[in-house]
Amino acid sequence: MHYHLGLAYEKTEQPALARQQLERVLKINPNYSSAADVKKRLSQLRS
């Protein structure tokens, strides 16, 4: 749920909220199946 919410925030140009949700994904489950994508997106949001 947090992953998809993060993507929605990213698409609606709300980077702070997107970052918050994507960070929550990794906090809840560091081995999430799309963890590599989450980390990539977080890196892009931070730059």
PDB file of N, CA and C in Angstrom:
ATOM      1  N   MET A   1       0.818  -1.187   0.000  1.00  0.00           N
ATOM      2  CA  MET A   1       0.000   0.000   0.000  1.00  0.00           C
ATOM      3  C   MET A   1       0.869   1.260   0.000  1.00  0.00           C
ATOM      4  N   HIS A   2       1.883   1.305   0.856  1.00  0.00           N
ATOM      5  CA  HIS A   2       2.731   2.494   0.939  1.00  0.00           C
ATOM      6  C   HIS A   2       3.505   2.713  -0.361  1.00  0.00           C
ATOM      7  N   TYR A   3       3.890   1.613  -1.005  1.00  0.00           N
ATOM      8  CA  TYR A   3       4.618   1.713  -2.273  1.00  0.00           C
ATOM      9  C   TYR A   3       3.761   2.430  -3.309  1.00  0.00           C
ATOM     10  N   HIS A   4       2.539   1.984  -3.475  1.00  0.00           N
ATOM     11  CA  HIS A   4       1.659   2.577  -4.486  1.00  0.00           C
ATOM     12  C   HIS A   4       1.254   4.003  -4.113  1.00  0.00           C
ATOM     13  N   LEU A   5       1.095   4.255  -2.843  1.00  0.00           N
ATOM     14  CA  LEU A   5       0.798   5.616  -2.397  1.00  0.00           C
ATOM     15  C   LEU A   5       1.983   6.535  -2.702  1.00  0.00           C
ATOM     16  N   GLY A   6       3.183   6.034  -2.462  1.00  0.00           N
ATOM     17  CA  GLY A   6       4.387   6.805  -2.790  1.00  0.00           C
ATOM     18  C   GLY A   6       4.463   7.129  -4.271  1.00  0.00           C
ATOM     19  N   LEU A   7       4.138   6.153  -5.111  1.00  0.00           N
ATOM     20  CA  LEU A   7       4.146   6.387  -6.559  1.00  0.00           C
ATOM     21  C   LEU A   7       3.105   7.430  -6.948  1.00  0.00           C
ATOM     22  N   ALA A   8       1.945   7.370  -6.317  1.00  0.00           N
ATOM     23  CA  ALA A   8       0.894   8.349  -6.612  1.00  0.00           C
ATOM     24  C   ALA A   8       1.342   9.756  -6.224  1.00  0.00           C
ATOM     25  N   TYR A   9       1.960   9.882  -5.061  1.00  0.00           N
ATOM     26  CA  TYR A   9       2.463  11.194  -4.644  1.00  0.00           C
ATOM     27  C   TYR A   9       3.557  11.678  -5.587  1.00  0.00           C
ATOM     28  N   GLU A  10       4.388  10.760  -6.042  1.00  0.00           N
ATOM     29  CA  GLU A  10       5.450  11.128  -6.974  1.00  0.00           C
ATOM     30  C   GLU A  10       4.854  11.663  -8.277  1.00  0.00           C
ATOM     31  N   LYS A  11       3.830  11.009  -8.776  1.00  0.00           N
ATOM     32  CA  LYS A  11       3.196  11.424 -10.033  1.00  0.00           C
ATOM     33  C   LYS A  11       2.449  12.741  -9.901  1.00  0.00           C
ATOM     34  N   THR A  12       1.986  13.058  -8.699  1.00  0.00           N
ATOM     35  CA  THR A  12       1.264  14.317  -8.496  1.00  0.00           C
ATOM     36  C   THR A  12       2.187  15.413  -7.971  1.00  0.00           C
ATOM     37  N   GLU A  13       3.482  15.185  -8.152  1.00  0.00           N
ATOM     38  CA  GLU A  13       4.514  16.172  -7.812  1.00  0.00           C
ATOM     39  C   GLU A  13       4.467  16.601  -6.349  1.00  0.00           C
ATOM     40  N   GLN A  14       4.384  15.610  -5.473  1.00  0.00           N
ATOM     41  CA  GLN A  14       4.442  15.836  -4.032  1.00  0.00           C
ATOM     42  C   GLN A  14       5.608  15.012  -3.476  1.00  0.00           C
ATOM     43  N   PRO A  15       6.839  15.442  -3.768  1.00  0.00           N
ATOM     44  CA  PRO A  15       8.009  14.627  -3.443  1.00  0.00           C
ATOM     45  C   PRO A  15       8.197  14.336  -1.959  1.00  0.00           C
ATOM     46  N   ALA A  16       7.861  15.256  -1.094  1.00  0.00           N
ATOM     47  CA  ALA A  16       8.046  15.015   0.342  1.00  0.00           C
ATOM     48  C   ALA A  16       7.147  13.876   0.814  1.00  0.00           C
ATOM     49  N   LEU A  17       5.909  13.877   0.357  1.00  0.00           N
ATOM     50  CA  LEU A  17       4.983  12.809   0.735  1.00  0.00           C
ATOM     51  C   LEU A  17       5.371  11.487   0.075  1.00  0.00           C
ATOM     52  N   ALA A  18       5.845  11.557  -1.161  1.00  0.00           N
ATOM     53  CA  ALA A  18       6.301  10.345  -1.852  1.00  0.00           C
ATOM     54  C   ALA A  18       7.467   9.726  -1.099  1.00  0.00           C
ATOM     55  N   ARG A  19       8.415  10.558  -0.729  1.00  0.00           N
ATOM     56  CA  ARG A  19       9.598  10.093   0.010  1.00  0.00           C
ATOM     57  C   ARG A  19       9.185   9.449   1.329  1.00  0.00           C
ATOM     58  N   GLN A  20       8.265  10.072   2.026  1.00  0.00           N
ATOM     59  CA  GLN A  20       7.795   9.554   3.313  1.00  0.00           C
ATOM     60  C   GLN A  20       7.200   8.154   3.160  1.00  0.00           C
ATOM     61  N   GLN A  21       6.377   7.967   2.159  1.00  0.00           N
ATOM     62  CA  GLN A  21       5.736   6.666   1.957  1.00  0.00           C
ATOM     63  C   GLN A  21       6.735   5.606   1.503  1.00  0.00           C
ATOM     64  N   LEU A  22       7.647   5.980   0.623  1.00  0.00           N
ATOM     65  CA  LEU A  22       8.633   5.013   0.138  1.00  0.00           C
ATOM     66  C   LEU A  22       9.610   4.614   1.243  1.00  0.00           C
ATOM     67  N   GLU A  23       9.965   5.562   2.092  1.00  0.00           N
ATOM     68  CA  GLU A  23      10.827   5.226   3.231  1.00  0.00           C
ATOM     69  C   GLU A  23      10.106   4.271   4.175  1.00  0.00           C
ATOM     70  N   ARG A  24       8.818   4.456   4.321  1.00  0.00           N
ATOM     71  CA  ARG A  24       8.025   3.585   5.187  1.00  0.00           C
ATOM     72  C   ARG A  24       8.014   2.146   4.650  1.00  0.00           C
ATOM     73  N   VAL A  25       7.992   2.009   3.324  1.00  0.00           N
ATOM     74  CA  VAL A  25       8.037   0.670   2.714  1.00  0.00           C
ATOM     75  C   VAL A  25       9.269  -0.080   3.201  1.00  0.00           C
ATOM     76  N   LEU A  26      10.426   0.576   3.120  1.00  0.00           N
ATOM     77  CA  LEU A  26      11.675  -0.087   3.498  1.00  0.00           C
ATOM     78  C   LEU A  26      11.774  -0.300   4.999  1.00  0.00           C
ATOM     79  N   LYS A  27      11.167   0.588   5.771  1.00  0.00           N
ATOM     80  CA  LYS A  27      11.190   0.420   7.222  1.00  0.00           C
ATOM     81  C   LYS A  27      10.359  -0.799   7.629  1.00  0.00           C
ATOM     82  N   ILE A  28       9.210  -0.953   7.009  1.00  0.00           N
ATOM     83  CA  ILE A  28       8.325  -2.072   7.327  1.00  0.00           C
ATOM     84  C   ILE A  28       8.918  -3.387   6.839  1.00  0.00           C
ATOM     85  N   ASN A  29       9.447  -3.374   5.609  1.00  0.00           N
ATOM     86  CA  ASN A  29       9.986  -4.609   5.030  1.00  0.00           C
ATOM     87  C   ASN A  29      11.200  -4.294   4.157  1.00  0.00           C
ATOM     88  N   PRO A  30      12.401  -4.342   4.738  1.00  0.00           N
ATOM     89  CA  PRO A  30      13.615  -4.050   3.970  1.00  0.00           C
ATOM     90  C   PRO A  30      13.837  -5.020   2.804  1.00  0.00           C
ATOM     91  N   ASN A  31      13.193  -6.174   2.848  1.00  0.00           N
ATOM     92  CA  ASN A  31      13.342  -7.173   1.786  1.00  0.00           C
ATOM     93  C   ASN A  31      12.163  -7.168   0.820  1.00  0.00           C
ATOM     94  N   TYR A  32      11.459  -6.066   0.769  1.00  0.00           N
ATOM     95  CA  TYR A  32      10.315  -5.926  -0.132  1.00  0.00           C
ATOM     96  C   TYR A  32      10.742  -6.292  -1.554  1.00  0.00           C
ATOM     97  N   SER A  33       9.884  -6.954  -2.278  1.00  0.00           N
ATOM     98  CA  SER A  33      10.235  -7.449  -3.615  1.00  0.00           C
ATOM     99  C   SER A  33      10.678  -6.337  -4.568  1.00  0.00           C
ATOM    100  N   SER A  34      10.197  -5.130  -4.377  1.00  0.00           N
ATOM    101  CA  SER A  34      10.590  -4.002  -5.231  1.00  0.00           C
ATOM    102  C   SER A  34      11.515  -3.038  -4.497  1.00  0.00           C
ATOM    103  N   ALA A  35      12.260  -3.540  -3.528  1.00  0.00           N
ATOM    104  CA  ALA A  35      13.136  -2.678  -2.724  1.00  0.00           C
ATOM    105  C   ALA A  35      14.139  -1.925  -3.591  1.00  0.00           C
ATOM    106  N   ALA A  36      14.669  -2.564  -4.621  1.00  0.00           N
ATOM    107  CA  ALA A  36      15.636  -1.896  -5.494  1.00  0.00           C
ATOM    108  C   ALA A  36      14.988  -0.692  -6.178  1.00  0.00           C
ATOM    109  N   ASP A  37      13.752  -0.850  -6.624  1.00  0.00           N
ATOM    110  CA  ASP A  37      13.036   0.257  -7.256  1.00  0.00           C
ATOM    111  C   ASP A  37      12.751   1.361  -6.247  1.00  0.00           C
ATOM    112  N   VAL A  38      12.377   0.981  -5.041  1.00  0.00           N
ATOM    113  CA  VAL A  38      12.103   1.964  -3.991  1.00  0.00           C
ATOM    114  C   VAL A  38      13.359   2.788  -3.719  1.00  0.00           C
ATOM    115  N   LYS A  39      14.496   2.127  -3.585  1.00  0.00           N
ATOM    116  CA  LYS A  39      15.757   2.827  -3.312  1.00  0.00           C
ATOM    117  C   LYS A  39      16.125   3.756  -4.463  1.00  0.00           C
ATOM    118  N   LYS A  40      15.902   3.309  -5.685  1.00  0.00           N
ATOM    119  CA  LYS A  40      16.187   4.135  -6.861  1.00  0.00           C
ATOM    120  C   LYS A  40      15.313   5.389  -6.856  1.00  0.00           C
ATOM    121  N   ARG A  41      14.037   5.203  -6.590  1.00  0.00           N
ATOM    122  CA  ARG A  41      13.117   6.342  -6.564  1.00  0.00           C
ATOM    123  C   ARG A  41      13.467   7.318  -5.437  1.00  0.00           C
ATOM    124  N   LEU A  42      13.821   6.783  -4.276  1.00  0.00           N
ATOM    125  CA  LEU A  42      14.219   7.646  -3.163  1.00  0.00           C
ATOM    126  C   LEU A  42      15.449   8.458  -3.533  1.00  0.00           C
ATOM    127  N   SER A  43      16.390   7.829  -4.197  1.00  0.00           N
ATOM    128  CA  SER A  43      17.599   8.528  -4.624  1.00  0.00           C
ATOM    129  C   SER A  43      17.252   9.670  -5.578  1.00  0.00           C
ATOM    130  N   GLN A  44      16.346   9.424  -6.501  1.00  0.00           N
ATOM    131  CA  GLN A  44      15.931  10.451  -7.455  1.00  0.00           C
ATOM    132  C   GLN A  44      15.171  11.579  -6.766  1.00  0.00           C
ATOM    133  N   LEU A  45      14.373  11.246  -5.772  1.00  0.00           N
ATOM    134  CA  LEU A  45      13.601  12.269  -5.059  1.00  0.00           C
ATOM    135  C   LEU A  45      14.502  13.159  -4.208  1.00  0.00           C
ATOM    136  N   ARG A  46      15.607  12.617  -3.757  1.00  0.00           N
ATOM    137  CA  ARG A  46      16.521  13.386  -2.906  1.00  0.00           C
ATOM    138  C   ARG A  46      17.384  14.341  -3.713  1.00  0.00           C
ATOM    139  N   SER A  47      17.532  14.089  -5.011  1.00  0.00           N
ATOM    140  CA  SER A  47      18.417  14.946  -5.815  1.00  0.00           C
ATOM    141  C   SER A  47      17.686  16.075  -6.482  1.00  0.00           C
TER     142      SER A  47
END
